Structures are given as structure tokens and as C-alpha cells.
GROMACS .gro file of C-alpha atoms in nm:
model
  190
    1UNK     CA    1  -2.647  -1.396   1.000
    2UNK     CA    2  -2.405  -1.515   1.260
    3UNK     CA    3  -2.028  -1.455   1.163
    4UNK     CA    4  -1.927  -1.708   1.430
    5UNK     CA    5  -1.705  -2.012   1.229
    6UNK     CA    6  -1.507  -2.281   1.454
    7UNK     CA    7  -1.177  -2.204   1.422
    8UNK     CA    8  -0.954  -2.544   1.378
    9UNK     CA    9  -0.727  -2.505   1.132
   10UNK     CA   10  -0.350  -2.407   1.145
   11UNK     CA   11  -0.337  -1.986   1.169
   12UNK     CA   12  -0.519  -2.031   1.476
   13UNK     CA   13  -0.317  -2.307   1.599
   14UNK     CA   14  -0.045  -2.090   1.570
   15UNK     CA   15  -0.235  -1.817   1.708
   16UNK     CA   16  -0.293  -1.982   1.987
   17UNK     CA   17  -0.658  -1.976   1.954
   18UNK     CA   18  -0.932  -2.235   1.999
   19UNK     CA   19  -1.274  -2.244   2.054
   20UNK     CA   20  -1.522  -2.013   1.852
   21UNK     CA   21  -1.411  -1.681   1.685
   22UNK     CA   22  -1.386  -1.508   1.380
   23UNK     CA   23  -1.162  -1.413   1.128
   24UNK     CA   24  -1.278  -1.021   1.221
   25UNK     CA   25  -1.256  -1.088   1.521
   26UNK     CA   26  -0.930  -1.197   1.548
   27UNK     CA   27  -0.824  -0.947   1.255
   28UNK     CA   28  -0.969  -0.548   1.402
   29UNK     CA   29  -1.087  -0.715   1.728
   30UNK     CA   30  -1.436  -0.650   1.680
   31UNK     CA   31  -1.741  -0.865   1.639
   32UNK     CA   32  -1.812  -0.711   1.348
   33UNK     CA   33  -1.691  -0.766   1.009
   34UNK     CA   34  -1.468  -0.471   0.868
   35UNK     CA   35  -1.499  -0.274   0.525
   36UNK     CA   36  -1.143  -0.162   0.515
   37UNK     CA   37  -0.977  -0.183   0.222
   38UNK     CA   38  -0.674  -0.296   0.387
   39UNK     CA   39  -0.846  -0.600   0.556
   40UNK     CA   40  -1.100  -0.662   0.370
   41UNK     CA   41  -1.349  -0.929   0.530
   42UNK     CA   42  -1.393  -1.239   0.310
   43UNK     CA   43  -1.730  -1.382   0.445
   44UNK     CA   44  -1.842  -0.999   0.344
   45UNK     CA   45  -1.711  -1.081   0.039
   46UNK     CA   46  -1.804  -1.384  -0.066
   47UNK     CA   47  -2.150  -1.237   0.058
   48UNK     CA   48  -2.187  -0.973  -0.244
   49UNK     CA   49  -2.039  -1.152  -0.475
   50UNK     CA   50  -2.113  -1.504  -0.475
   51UNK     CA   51  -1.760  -1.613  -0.539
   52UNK     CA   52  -1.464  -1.767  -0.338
   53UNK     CA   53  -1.283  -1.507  -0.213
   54UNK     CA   54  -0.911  -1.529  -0.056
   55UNK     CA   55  -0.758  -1.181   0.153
   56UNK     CA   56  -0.412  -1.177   0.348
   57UNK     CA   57  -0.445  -1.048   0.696
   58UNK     CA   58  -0.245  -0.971   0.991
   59UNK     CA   59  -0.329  -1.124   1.293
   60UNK     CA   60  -0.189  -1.135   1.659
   61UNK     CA   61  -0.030  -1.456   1.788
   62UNK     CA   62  -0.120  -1.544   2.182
   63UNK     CA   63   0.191  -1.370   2.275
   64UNK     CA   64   0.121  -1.066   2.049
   65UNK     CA   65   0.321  -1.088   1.724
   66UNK     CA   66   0.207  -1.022   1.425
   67UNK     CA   67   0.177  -1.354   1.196
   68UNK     CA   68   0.043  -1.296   0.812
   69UNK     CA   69  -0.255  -1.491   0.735
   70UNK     CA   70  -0.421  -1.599   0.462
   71UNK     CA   71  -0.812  -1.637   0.497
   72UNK     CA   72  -1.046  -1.843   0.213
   73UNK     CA   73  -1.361  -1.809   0.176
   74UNK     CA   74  -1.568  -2.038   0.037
   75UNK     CA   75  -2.029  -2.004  -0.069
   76UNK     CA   76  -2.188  -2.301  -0.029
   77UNK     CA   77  -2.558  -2.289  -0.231
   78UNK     CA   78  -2.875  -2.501  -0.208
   79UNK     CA   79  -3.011  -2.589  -0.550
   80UNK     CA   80  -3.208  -2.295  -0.600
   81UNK     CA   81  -2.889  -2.125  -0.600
   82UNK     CA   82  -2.891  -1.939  -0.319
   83UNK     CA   83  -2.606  -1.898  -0.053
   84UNK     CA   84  -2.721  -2.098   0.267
   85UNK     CA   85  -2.387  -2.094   0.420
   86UNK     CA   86  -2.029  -2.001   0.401
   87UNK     CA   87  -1.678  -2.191   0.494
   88UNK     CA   88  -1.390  -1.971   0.571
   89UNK     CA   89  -1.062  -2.111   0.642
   90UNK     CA   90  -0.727  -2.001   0.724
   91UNK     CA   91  -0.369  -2.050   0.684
   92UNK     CA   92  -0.061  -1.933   0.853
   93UNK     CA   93   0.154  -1.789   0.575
   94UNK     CA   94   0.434  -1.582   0.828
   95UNK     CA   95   0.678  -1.828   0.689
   96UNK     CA   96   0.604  -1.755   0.355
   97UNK     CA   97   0.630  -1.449   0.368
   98UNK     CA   98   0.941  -1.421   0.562
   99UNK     CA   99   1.063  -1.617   0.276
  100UNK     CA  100   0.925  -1.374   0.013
  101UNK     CA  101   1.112  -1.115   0.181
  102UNK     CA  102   1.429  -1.245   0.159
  103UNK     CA  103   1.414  -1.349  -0.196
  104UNK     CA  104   1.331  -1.010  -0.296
  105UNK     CA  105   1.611  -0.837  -0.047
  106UNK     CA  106   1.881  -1.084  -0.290
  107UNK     CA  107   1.685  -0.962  -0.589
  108UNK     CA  108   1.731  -0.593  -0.529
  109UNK     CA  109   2.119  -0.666  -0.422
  110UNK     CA  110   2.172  -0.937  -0.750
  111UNK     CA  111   2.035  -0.632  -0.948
  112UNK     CA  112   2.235  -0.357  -0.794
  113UNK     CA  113   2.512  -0.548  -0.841
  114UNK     CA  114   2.447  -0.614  -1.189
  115UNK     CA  115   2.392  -0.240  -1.241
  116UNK     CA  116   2.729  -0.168  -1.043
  117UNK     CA  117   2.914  -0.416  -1.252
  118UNK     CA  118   2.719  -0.266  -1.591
  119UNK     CA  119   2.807   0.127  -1.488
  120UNK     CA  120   3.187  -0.016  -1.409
  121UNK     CA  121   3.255  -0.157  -1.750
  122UNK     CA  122   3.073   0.167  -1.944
  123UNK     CA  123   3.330   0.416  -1.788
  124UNK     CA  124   3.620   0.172  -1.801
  125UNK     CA  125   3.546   0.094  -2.169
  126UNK     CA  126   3.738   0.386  -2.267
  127UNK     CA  127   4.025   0.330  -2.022
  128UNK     CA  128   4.053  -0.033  -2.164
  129UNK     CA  129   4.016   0.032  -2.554
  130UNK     CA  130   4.258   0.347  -2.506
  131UNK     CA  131   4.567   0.150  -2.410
  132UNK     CA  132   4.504  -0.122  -2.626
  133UNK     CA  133   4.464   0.099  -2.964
  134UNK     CA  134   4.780   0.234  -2.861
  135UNK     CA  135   4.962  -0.107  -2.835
  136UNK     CA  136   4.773  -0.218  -3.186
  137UNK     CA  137   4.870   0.095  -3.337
  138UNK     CA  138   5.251   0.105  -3.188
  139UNK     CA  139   5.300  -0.251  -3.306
  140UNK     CA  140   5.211  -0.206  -3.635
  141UNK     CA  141   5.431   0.105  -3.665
  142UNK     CA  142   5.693  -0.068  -3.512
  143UNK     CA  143   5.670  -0.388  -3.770
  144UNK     CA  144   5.656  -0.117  -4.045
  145UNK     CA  145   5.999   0.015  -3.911
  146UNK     CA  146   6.171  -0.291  -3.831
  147UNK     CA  147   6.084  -0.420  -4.201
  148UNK     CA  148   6.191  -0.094  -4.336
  149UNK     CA  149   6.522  -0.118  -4.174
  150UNK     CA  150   6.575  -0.445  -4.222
  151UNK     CA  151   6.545  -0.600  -3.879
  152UNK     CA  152   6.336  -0.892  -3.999
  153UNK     CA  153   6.415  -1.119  -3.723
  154UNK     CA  154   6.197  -0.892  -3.487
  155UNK     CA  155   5.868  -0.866  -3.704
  156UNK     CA  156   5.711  -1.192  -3.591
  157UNK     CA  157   5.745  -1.076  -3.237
  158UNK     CA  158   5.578  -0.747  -3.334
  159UNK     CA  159   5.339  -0.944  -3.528
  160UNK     CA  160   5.236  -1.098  -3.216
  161UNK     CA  161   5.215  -0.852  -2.972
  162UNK     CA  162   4.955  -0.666  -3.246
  163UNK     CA  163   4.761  -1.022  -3.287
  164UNK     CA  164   4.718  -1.031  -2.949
  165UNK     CA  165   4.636  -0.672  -2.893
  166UNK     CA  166   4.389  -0.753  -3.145
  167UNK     CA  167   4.232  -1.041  -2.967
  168UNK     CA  168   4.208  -0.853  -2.628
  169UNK     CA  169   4.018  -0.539  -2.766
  170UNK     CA  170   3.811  -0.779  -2.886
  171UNK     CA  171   3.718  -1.029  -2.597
  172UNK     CA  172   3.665  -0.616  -2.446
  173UNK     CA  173   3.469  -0.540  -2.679
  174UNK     CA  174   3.286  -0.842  -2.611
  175UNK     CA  175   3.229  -0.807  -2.243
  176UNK     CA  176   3.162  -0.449  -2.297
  177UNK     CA  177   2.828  -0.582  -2.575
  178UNK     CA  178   2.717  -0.856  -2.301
  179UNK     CA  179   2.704  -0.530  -2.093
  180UNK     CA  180   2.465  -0.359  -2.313
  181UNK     CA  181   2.266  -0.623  -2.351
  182UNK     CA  182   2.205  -0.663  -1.995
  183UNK     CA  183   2.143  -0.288  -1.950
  184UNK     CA  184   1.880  -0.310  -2.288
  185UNK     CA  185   2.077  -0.061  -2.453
  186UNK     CA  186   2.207  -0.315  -2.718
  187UNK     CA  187   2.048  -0.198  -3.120
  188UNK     CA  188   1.997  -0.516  -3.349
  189UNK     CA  189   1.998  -0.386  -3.696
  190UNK     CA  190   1.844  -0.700  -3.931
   0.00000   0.00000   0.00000
């Protein structure tokens, strides 16, 4: 069968290509369809199994860059069923891809930074609950004294300072859960 197919669609607009060719032919270079794995051909394909079939390739531009393609093909049957002809079609997917790219590149950084920001708060957890235990345990002490020895006009103050020792280890300890349950190391017990 001839492999021949008009090209007139946009990948070979942008291609800079008119007239007939092939999507092989554009593809390896050849007139011959390929059976790499890489680039597989889709007329080939659509061939053995009787079902569309859509491949990305890498073709030239006029100019010589590469631009990522991606080729459709399409059986058409008569109505015995049998494949009389076949419709491949192609588009221009560069920008796509480009795109695809660069939304993966802010992945991997959102990601790392999440990790970054995850490993930072496990080895500062003890450096911040350290400190604060000591100014929970201190003010308590201290109320205990000041009670003792009958300074009563300083045990609200103390009283405070340990409430809102309290409440810091706390929003801490918070922060430092959220970070174990973005790192999956967080254990629900029901």
C-alpha cells in the first residue's frame, strides 16, 4: 500500500512542509515506515491492530529544530469490515510540551521546598520545645516561690508568662504535626 498522505494540517505548517509526505518520512527520513519502539509508526499501527492509534514524535522544522508532534491515526472500513484506507493527522504539540516542562521544573522546586521547609522544622523542633519547657517550667517555679514568700503582687505576671509559654509550645507543636502530615509520617490512632 502507498504510505503517501497529503500533509495539510498544522505540524507541517509549522514544519514548513507542503505538498505530499509522510509522517515516516518526515520522522527517520525514510520512505519507509519505522518499527522503533521509540517512534513507533501509527499507519503501521493502526494496520495490525485495527484501532486508532495516537504516537508523539519528533520532527525537524524547515530550519532544523526539533518540534514534538503528535500523529493520529485513524482505520476507515468498508462494510465487510475490512480496512480500505487510513487517515493520519498531525498536530504540533512543541508548545505543549514546553509548557509541560515548566510545570514539572515548579513541581520538583514546590516539592523540594516543601521537603526543605519539612527537614527545617524536624531538627528545630527540639531547639524550639527546649527553651520553651524551660520558660513553662521556670515560671511555674517562680509563681511557687513568689506565693511562698509572699510576693503576691507578682504571681499574675508569672501566671502569664507560663500561659503564654503554654500557648506557644503549642501553636509549635502544631506547626511541627502539619509537618508530619505533609511528610506522611503523621499515626492516627481511632
Amino acid at each position: 500500500k502507498d504510505y503517501s498522505i497529503q500533509v495539510a494540517n498544522s505540524a507541517a505548517r509549522r514544519l514548513g512542509i507542503s505538498g505530499e509526505s509522510t509522517c515516516h518520512a518526515l520522522t527517520h527520513h525514510s520512505p519507509e515506515p519505522c518499527e522503533s519502539l521509540e517512534d513507533p509508526c501509527p499507519l503501521e499501527a493502526v494496520k495490525k491492530t485495527g484501532e486508532p492509534v495516537t504516537v508523539e514524535h519528533i520532527h525537524r522544522d524547515a530550519d532544523g529544530h526539533r518540534r514534538f508532534v503528535e500523529v493520529h491515526g485513524y482505520p476507515i472500513f468498508d462494510s465487510d469490515g475490512t480496512l480500505v484506507q487510513m487517515i493520519e493527522y498531525s498536530l504540533d504539540i512543541t508548545d505543549r510540551k514546553a509548557m509541560e516542562l515548566e510545570l514539572a521544573r515548579a513541581r520538583d522546586s514546590a516539592e523540594s521546598a516543601t521537603r526543605a521547609k519539612s527537614a527545617f522544622l524536624a531538627n528545630m523542633s527540639h531547639e524550639l520545645r527546649t527553651p520553651m519547657n524551660a520558660i513553662i517550667g521556670y515560671s511555674e517555679m517562680l509563681a511557687e516561690d513568689a506565693e511562698e514568700e509572699g510576693h503576691q503582687q507578682i504571681v499574675p505576671d508569672l501566671n502569664k508568662i507560663n500561659a503564654a509559654g503554654k500557648h506557644l509550645l503549642a501553636l509549635i507543636n502544631d506547626i511541627l504535626d502539619l509537618s508530619k502530615i505533609e511528610a506522611g509520617r503523621m499515626d492516627l490512632y481511632l
